[in-house]
Coordinates of C-alpha atoms and ligand atoms in Angstrom, one line a residue:
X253 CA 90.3 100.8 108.1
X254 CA 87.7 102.2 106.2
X255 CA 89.3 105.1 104.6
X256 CA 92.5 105.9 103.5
X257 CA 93.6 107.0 107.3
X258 CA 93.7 105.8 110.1
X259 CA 90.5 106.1 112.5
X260 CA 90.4 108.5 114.6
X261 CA 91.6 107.1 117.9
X262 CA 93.8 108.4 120.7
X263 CA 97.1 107.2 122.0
X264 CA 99.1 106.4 124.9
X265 CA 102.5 105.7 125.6
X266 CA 105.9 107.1 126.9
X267 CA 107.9 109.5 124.6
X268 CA 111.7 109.6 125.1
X269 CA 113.1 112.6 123.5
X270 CA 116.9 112.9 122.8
X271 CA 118.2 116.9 122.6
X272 CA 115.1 118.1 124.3
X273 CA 116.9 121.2 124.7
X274 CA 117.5 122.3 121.2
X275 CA 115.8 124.4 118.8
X276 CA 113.5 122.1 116.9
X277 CA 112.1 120.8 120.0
X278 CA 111.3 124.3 121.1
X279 CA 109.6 125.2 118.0
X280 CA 107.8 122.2 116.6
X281 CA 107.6 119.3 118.9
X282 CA 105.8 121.0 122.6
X283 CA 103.4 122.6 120.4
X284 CA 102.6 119.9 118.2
X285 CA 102.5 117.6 121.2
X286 CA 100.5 120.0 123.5
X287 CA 98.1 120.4 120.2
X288 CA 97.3 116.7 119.8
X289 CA 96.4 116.6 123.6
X290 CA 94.3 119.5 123.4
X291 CA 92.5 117.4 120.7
X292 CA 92.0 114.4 122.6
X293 CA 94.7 112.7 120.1
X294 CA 97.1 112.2 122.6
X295 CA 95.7 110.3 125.9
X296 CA 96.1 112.1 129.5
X297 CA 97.9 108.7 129.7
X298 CA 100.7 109.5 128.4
X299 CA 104.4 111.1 129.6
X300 CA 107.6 112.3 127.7
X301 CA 111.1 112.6 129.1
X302 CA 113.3 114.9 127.7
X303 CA 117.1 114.5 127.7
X304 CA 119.9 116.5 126.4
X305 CA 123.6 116.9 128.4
X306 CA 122.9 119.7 130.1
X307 CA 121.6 119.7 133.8
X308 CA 118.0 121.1 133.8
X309 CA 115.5 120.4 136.5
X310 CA 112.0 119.0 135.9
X311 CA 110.9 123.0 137.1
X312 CA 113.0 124.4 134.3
X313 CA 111.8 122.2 131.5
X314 CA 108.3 122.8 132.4
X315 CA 109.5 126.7 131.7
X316 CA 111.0 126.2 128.2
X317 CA 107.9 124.0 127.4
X318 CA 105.1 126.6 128.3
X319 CA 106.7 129.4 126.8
X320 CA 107.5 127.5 123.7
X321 CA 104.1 127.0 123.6
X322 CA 103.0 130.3 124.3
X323 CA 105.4 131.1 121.5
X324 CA 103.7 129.2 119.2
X325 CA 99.9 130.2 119.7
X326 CA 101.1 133.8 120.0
X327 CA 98.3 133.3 123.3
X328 CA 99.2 134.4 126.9
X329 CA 95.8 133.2 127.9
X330 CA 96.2 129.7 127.4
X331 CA 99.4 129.5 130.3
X332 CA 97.4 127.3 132.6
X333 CA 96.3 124.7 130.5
X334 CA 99.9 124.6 129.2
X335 CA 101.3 124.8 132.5
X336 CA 98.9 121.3 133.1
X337 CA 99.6 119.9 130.2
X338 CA 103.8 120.4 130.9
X339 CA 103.3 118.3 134.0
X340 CA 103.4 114.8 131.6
X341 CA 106.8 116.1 131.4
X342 CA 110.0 115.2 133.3
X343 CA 113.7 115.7 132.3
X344 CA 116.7 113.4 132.9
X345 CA 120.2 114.4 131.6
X346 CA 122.1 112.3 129.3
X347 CA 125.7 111.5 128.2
X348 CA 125.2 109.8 125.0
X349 CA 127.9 107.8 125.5
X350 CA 127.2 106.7 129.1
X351 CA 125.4 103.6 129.8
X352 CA 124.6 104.6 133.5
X353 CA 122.7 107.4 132.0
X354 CA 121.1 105.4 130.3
X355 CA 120.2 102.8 132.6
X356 CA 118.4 106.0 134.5
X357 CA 116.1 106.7 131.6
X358 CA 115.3 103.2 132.1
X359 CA 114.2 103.2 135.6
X360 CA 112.2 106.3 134.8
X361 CA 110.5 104.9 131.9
X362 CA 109.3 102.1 133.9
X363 CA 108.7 104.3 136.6
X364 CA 106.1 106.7 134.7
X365 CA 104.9 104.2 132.5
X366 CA 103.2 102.2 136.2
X367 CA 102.1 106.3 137.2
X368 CA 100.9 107.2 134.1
X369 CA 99.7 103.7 133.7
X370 CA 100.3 104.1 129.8
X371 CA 100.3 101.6 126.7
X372 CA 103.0 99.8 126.5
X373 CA 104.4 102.2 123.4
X374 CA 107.7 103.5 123.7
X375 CA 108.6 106.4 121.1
X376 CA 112.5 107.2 120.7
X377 CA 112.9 110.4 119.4
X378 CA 116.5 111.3 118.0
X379 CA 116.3 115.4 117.7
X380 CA 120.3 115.5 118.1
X381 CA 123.0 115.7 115.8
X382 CA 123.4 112.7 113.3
X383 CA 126.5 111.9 114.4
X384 CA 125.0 110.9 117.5
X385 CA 122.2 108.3 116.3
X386 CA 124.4 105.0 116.3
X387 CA 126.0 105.1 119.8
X388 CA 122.2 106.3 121.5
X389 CA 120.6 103.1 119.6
X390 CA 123.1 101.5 120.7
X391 CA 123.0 102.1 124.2
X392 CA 119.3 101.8 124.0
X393 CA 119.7 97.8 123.1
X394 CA 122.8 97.3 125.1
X395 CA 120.9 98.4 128.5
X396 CA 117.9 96.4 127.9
X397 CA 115.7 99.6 127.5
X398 CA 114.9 98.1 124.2
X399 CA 114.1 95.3 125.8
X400 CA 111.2 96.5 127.9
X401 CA 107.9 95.2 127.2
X402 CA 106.1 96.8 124.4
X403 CA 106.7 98.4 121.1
X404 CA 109.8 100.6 120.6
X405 CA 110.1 102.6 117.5
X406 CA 112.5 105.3 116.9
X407 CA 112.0 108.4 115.1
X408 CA 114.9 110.0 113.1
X409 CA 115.2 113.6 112.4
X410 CA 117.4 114.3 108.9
X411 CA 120.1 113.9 107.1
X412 CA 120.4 110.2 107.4
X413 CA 123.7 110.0 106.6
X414 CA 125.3 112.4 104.2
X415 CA 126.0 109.9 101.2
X416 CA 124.4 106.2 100.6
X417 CA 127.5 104.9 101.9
X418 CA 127.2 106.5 104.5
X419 CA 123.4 106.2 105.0
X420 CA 123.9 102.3 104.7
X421 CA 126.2 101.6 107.2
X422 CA 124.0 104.2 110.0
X423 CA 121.3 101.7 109.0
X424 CA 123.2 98.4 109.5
X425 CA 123.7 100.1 113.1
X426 CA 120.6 100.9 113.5
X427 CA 119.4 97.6 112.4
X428 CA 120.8 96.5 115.2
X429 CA 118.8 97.6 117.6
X430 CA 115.5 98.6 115.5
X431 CA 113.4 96.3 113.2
X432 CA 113.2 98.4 110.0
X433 CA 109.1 98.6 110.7
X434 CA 110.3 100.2 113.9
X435 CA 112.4 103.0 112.3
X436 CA 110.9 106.4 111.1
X437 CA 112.7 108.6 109.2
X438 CA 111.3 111.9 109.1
X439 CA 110.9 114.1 106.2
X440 CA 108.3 117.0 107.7
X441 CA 107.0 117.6 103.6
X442 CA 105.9 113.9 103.8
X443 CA 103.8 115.3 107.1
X444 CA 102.4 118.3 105.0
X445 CA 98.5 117.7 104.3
X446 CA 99.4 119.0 101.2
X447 CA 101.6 116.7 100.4
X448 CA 99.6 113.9 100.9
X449 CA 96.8 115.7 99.3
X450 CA 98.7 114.7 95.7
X451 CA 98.1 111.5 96.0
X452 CA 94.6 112.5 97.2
X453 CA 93.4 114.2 94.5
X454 CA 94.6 111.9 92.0
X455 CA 93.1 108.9 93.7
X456 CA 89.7 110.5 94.2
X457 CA 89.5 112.3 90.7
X458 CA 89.5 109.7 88.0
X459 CA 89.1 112.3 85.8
X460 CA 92.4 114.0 86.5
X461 CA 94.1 110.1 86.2
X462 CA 93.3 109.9 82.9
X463 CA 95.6 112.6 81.4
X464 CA 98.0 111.8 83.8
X465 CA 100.6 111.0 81.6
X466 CA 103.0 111.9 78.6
X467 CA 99.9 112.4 76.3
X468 CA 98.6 115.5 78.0
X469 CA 100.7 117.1 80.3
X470 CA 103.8 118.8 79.0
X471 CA 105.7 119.0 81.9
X472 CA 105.8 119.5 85.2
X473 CA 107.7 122.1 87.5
X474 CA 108.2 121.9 91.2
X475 CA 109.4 124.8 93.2
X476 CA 110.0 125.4 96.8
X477 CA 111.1 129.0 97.4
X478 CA 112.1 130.7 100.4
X479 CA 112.9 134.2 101.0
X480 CA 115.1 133.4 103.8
X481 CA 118.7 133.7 103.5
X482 CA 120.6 131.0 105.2
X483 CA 120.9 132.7 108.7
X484 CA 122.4 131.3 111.7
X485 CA 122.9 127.6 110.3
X486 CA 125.9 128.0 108.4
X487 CA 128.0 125.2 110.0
X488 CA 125.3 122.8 109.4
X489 CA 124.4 124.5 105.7
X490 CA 128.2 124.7 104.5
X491 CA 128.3 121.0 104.8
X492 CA 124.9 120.4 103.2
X493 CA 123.7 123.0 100.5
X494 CA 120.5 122.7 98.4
X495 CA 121.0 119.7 96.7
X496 CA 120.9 117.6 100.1
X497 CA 119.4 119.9 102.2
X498 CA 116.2 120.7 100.4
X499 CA 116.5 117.9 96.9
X500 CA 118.0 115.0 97.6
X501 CA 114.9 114.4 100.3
X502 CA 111.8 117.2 100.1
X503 CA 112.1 117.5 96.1
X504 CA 112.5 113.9 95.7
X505 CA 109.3 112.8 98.0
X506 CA 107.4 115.3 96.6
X507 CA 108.3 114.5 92.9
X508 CA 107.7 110.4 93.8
X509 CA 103.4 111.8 95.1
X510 CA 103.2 113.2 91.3
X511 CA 105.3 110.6 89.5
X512 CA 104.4 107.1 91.1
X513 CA 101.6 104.8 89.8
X514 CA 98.7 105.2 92.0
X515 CA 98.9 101.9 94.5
X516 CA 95.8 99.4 94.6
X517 CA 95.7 100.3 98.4
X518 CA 97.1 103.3 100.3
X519 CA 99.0 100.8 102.2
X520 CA 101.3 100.0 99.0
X521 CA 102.0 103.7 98.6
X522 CA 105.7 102.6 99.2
X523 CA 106.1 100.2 97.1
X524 CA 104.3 102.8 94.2
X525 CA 107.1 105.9 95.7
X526 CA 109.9 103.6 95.4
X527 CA 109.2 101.9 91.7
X528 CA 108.6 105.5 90.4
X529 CA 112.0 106.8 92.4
X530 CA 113.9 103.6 90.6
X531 CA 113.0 104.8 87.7
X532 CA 114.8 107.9 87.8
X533 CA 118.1 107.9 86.2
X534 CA 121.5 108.8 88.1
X535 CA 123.2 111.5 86.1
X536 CA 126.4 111.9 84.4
X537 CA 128.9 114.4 83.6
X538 CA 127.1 115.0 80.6
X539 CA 123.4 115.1 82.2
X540 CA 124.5 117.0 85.1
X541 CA 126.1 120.1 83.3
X542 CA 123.2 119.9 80.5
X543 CA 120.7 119.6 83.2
X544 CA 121.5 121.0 86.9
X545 CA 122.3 124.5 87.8
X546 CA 123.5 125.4 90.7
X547 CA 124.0 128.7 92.4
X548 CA 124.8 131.1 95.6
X549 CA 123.9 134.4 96.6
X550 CA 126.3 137.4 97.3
X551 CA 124.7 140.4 99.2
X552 CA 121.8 142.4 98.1
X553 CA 121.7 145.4 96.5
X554 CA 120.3 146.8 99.4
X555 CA 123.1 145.8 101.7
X556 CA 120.3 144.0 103.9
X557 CA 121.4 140.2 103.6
X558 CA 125.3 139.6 103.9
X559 CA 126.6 137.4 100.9
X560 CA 126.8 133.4 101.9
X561 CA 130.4 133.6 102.0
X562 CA 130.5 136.2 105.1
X563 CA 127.6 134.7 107.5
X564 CA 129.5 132.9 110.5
X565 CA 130.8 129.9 110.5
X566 CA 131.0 129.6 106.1
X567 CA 133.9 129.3 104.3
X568 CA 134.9 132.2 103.2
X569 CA 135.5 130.4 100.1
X570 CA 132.8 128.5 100.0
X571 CA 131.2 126.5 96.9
X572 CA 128.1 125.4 98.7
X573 CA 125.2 125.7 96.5
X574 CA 122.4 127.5 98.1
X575 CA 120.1 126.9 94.8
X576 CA 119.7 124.6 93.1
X577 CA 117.6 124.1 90.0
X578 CA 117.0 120.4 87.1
X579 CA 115.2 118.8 84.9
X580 CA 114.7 115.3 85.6
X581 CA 113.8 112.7 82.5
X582 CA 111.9 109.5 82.9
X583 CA 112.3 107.1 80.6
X584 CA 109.3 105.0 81.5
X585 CA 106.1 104.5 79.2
X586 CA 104.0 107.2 81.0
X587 CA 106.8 109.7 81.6
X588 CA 109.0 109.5 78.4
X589 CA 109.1 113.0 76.7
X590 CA 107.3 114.8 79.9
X591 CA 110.4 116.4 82.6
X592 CA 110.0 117.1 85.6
X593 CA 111.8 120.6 86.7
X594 CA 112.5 121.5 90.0
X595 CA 114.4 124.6 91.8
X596 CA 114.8 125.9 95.2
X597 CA 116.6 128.2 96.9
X598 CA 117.6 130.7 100.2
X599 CA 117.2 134.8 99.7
X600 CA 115.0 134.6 96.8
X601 CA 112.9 137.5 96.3
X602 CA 109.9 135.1 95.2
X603 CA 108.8 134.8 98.8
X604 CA 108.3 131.7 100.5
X605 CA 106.2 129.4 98.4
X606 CA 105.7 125.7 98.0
X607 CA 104.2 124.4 94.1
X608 CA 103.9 121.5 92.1
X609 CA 102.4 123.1 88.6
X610 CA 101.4 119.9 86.3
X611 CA 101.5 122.0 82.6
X612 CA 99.1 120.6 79.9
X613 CA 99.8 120.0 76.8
X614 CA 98.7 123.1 74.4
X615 CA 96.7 122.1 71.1
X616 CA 95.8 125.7 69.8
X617 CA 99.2 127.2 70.2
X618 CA 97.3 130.2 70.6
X619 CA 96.5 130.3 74.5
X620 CA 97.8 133.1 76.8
X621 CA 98.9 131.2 79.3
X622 CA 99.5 127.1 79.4
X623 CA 96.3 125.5 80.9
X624 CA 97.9 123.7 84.2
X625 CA 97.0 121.9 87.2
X626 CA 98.2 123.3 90.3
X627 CA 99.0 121.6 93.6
X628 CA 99.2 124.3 96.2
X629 CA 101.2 123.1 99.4
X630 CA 102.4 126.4 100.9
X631 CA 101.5 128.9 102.2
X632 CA 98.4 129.2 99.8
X633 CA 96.6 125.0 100.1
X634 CA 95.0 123.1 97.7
X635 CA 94.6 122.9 93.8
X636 CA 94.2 125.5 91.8
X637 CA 93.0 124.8 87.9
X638 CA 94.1 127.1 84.6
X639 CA 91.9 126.8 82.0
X640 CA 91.8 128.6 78.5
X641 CA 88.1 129.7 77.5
X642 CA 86.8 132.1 74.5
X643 CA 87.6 135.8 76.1
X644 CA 83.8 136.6 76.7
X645 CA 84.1 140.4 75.4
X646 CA 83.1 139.2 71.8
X647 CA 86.2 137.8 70.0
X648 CA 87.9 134.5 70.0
X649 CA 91.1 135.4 72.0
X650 CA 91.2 132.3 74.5
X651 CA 91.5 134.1 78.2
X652 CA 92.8 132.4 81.1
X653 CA 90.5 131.4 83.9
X654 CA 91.6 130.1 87.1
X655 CA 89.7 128.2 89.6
X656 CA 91.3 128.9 92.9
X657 CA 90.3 127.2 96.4
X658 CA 88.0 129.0 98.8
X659 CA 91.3 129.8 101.3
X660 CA 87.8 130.9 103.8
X661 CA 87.6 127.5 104.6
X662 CA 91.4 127.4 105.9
X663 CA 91.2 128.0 109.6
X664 CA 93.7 130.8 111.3
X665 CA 95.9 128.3 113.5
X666 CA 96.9 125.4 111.1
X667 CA 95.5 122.1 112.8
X668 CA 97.8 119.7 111.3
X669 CA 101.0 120.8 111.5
X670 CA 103.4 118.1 110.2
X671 CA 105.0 117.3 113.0
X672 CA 101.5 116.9 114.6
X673 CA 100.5 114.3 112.2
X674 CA 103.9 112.3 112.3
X675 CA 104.1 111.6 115.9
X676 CA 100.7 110.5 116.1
X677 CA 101.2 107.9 113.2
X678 CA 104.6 107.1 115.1
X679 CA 102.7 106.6 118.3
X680 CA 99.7 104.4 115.8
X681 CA 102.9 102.5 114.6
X682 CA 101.6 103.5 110.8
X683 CA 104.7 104.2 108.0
X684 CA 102.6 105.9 105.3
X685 CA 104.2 109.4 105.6
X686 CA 107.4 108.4 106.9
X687 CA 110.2 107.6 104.5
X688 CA 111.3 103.8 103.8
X689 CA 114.7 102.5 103.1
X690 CA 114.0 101.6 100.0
X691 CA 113.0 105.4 99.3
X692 CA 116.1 106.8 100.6
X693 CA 118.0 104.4 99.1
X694 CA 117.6 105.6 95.4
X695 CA 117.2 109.5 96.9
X696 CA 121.2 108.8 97.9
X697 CA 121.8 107.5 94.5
X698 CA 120.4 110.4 92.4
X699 CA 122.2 113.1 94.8
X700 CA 125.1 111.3 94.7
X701 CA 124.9 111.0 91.3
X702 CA 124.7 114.7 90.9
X703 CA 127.2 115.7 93.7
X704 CA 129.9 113.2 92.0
X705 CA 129.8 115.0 89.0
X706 CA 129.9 118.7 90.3
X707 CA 133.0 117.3 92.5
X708 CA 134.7 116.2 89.0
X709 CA 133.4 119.2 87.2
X710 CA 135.6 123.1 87.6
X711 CA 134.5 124.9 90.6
X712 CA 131.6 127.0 90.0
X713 CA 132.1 130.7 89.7
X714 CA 130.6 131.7 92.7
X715 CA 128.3 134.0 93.7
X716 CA 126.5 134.1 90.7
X717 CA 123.0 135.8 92.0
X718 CA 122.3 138.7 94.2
X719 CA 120.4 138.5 97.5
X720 CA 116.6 139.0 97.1
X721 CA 116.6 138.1 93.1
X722 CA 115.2 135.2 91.2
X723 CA 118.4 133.5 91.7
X724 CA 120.7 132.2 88.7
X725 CA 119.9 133.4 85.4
X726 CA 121.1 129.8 84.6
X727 CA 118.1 128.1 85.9
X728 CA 115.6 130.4 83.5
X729 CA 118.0 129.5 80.4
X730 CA 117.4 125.8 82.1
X731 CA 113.6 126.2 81.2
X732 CA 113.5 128.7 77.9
X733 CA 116.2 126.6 76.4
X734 CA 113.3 124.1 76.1
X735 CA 110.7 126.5 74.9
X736 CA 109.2 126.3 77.8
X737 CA 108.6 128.7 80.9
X738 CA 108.2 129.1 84.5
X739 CA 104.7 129.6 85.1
X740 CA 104.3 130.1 89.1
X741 CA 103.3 133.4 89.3
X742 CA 104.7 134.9 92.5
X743 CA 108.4 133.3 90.7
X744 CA 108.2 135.5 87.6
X745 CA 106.5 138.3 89.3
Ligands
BG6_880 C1 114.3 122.0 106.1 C2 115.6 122.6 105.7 O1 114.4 120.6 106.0 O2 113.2 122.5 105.4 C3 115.5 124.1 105.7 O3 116.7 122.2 106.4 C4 114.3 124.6 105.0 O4 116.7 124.7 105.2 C5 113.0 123.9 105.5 O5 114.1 126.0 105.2 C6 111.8 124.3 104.6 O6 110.7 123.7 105.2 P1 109.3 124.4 105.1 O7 108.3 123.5 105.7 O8 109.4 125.7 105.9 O9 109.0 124.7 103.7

């Protein structure tokens, strides 16, 4: 391997997707799928069988596949080659807990894999609800489909599990019937170019390297904003809220590309993510009430978005937190002294926006704005630079200059959706953007951390920000009370 990623090269193999029927599958997975093979990525040698309980025939699943992907490209015009493309597909219902229907899937996997004559990879894909992931890996093994000739890797959708108890004992089971190399936990940010474009920029810019540490940047602030309000998942989003839902693993593998010691070799990027993760601190009582804020919306002023507490299927009660905001302290020698602070949140009027904003350190106390290294990750890609220079019009005044990236070069249709990129390094058997044990591990322990305190802490007085605001007046105080100040522009616009 030459560069940092893997050669181009295209792959083959049999895809076995578990709750083809759902949502994510509709949205994401055909189009990402049917993208890599109109690339080449993905061989015509290859097949996917889609199972959920229902009854669908083969017909019908081609249906929801080419209008999902007709969805997706917004593009009548592209039906036929869609409508081709949907043949590799074939549909066999499943009872999770019914080894004959599993002993099926067998028989068809061996069956395509001798018409499709494809590489002996077999990809697992478990789109259904977590709850469902041990008994399906267990029924995998237990009928031999494991078994089969080849290389069988499973890919995991999120939460796994909703605590690290919990998490550990879905991956003893798991264990079970996967090799740990053969298990990929998904986290779609990870899958982001932009993402990965962190580590990127700091490994090809020595330059930047050099002040990355405590004695030049100040601190750093990461924000993922979403304009959204929470919508038709409130089952799923009463039981999770923004600390596990968007911290505890986007915020978290995000933070670990900024934090982490660049690796020797992009293949120890793990082993860099999970020393820098370690070296976060669990909170307390004390840390999490000086240093978390947490908050949820009630309606907007407007009347448009109903309050959290009224969408269907919330409590009507509810003290799920649908933002959350910290500062995170690393006691280590390049961090000590520098935060990191995060927030995120649903029905913010900020818009939908992904930053990582590295602030530099400010020797002339004078400057308008903080100079400050911007990683761009969505919607807007790429870095972005701040820079203080004499104010040209004659006086000394230092003026803010910003070099932006030339969004020209950023094509209309984005070619690597995440989910693109993370089934193709799933079918190249390659971990780098997928999240370890070892990772998740310590992203339990600092949620945890945080969600053992709230539970020992009063009840939050809930709502405390409107629909379509900046959300919590709390999580500015978080900042100011530091002298400091959110500095993403569309936030404080
Ligand atoms: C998902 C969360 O993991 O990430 C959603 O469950 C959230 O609540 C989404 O909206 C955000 O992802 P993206 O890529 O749209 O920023």
């Amino acid at each position: 391997m030459k560069g940092p990623l893997p050669m181009r090269q295209q792959v083959s193999g049999i895809i076995v997707l578990f709750g083809a029927s759902g949502d994510l599958a509709q949205r994401k997975l055909y189009p990402s799928l049917f993208h890599l093979f109109q690339q080449g990525w993905l061989s015509e040698r290859f097949a996917l069988i889609g199972t959920a309980r229902r009854p669908w025939t083969d017909e019908h699943f081609h249906e929801i596949i080419v209008n999902s992907i007709i969805a997706y490209n917004q593009d009548d015009s592209i039906r036929e080659e869609a409508q081709k493309f949907a043949k590799h597909f074939f549909y066999v219902s499943n009872d999770a807990s019914k080894t004959d229907d599993y002993l099926l899937l067998k028989e068809k996997m061996v069956d395509l894999q001798k018409t499709y004559q494809t590489d002996k990879n077999f990809l697992y894909y478990f789109s259904i609800v977590p709850s469902l992931f041990e008994i399906t890996s267990k029924n995998l093994k237990e009928t031999g489909t494991t078994s089969l000739e080849g290389n069988h890797r499973v890919i995991l959708e999120k939460p796994f599990g909703t605590d690290l108890a919990s998490a550990i004992s879905l991956n003893k089971a798991l264990n079970i019937s996967f090799h740990e190399n053969d298990i990929y936990r998904i986290d779609h940010y990870v899958g982001k170019e932009t993402v990965l474009n962190i580590w990127a920029t700091r490994q090809f810019n020595p330059f930047l390297e050099a002040v990355w540490n405590n004695q030049y940047i100040d601190h750093f602030q990461i924000t993922l904003s979403e304009n959204l309000p929470v919508g038709t998942r409130g089952g799923y989003y009463d039981q999770t809220g923004a600390l596990l839902d968007m911290f505890q693993n986007h915020i978290l593998q995000v933070l670990s590309f900024v934090g982490m010691d660049l690796p020797k070799d992009i293949k120890e990027i793990h082993q860099s993510k999970e020393a820098f993760l370690r070296q976060i601190p669990s909170f307390t009582l004390e840390t999490t009430q000086k240093q978390i804020v947490r908050g949820q919306y009630s309606e907007d002023l407007s009347n448009i978005y109903l309050a959290y507490r009224d969408i269907p299927e919330v409590d009507s009660s509810s003290t799920t937190e649908t933002f959350v905001a910290g500062k995170i302290e690393v006691n280590s020698p390049r961090w000590s002294g520098t935060p990191f602070y995060f927030r995120t949140g649903k029905a913010l009027s900020s818009g939908k926006y992904t930053v990582v904003e590295a602030v530099l350190k400010d020797r002339s106390s004078g400057n308008s704005l903080p100079n400050r290294f911007t990683f761009l990750i969505h919607p807007k890609k790429g870095i972005e630079i701040s820079m203080n220079q004499k104010a040209l019009k004659g006086h000394f005044a230092p003026q803010i200059i910003r070099l932006t990236p030339d969004q020209s070069l950023t094509g209309k249709q984005e070619p690597s959706e995440s989910y693109e990129i993370l089934i193709y390094y799933a079918f190249l058997g390659n971990q780098m953007l997928f999240t370890t044990w070892e990772e998740l591990k310590e992203q339990w322990r600092i949620a945890d951390s945080i969600k053992a305190a709230w539970a020992a802490l009063p009840a939050p007085d809930f709502p405390n920000y409107a629909a379509n605001t900046l959300g919590p007046d709390d999580a500015i105080a978080l900042i100011e009370k530091d002298h400091r100040k959110w500095v993403s522009k569309r936030y404080n616009a």
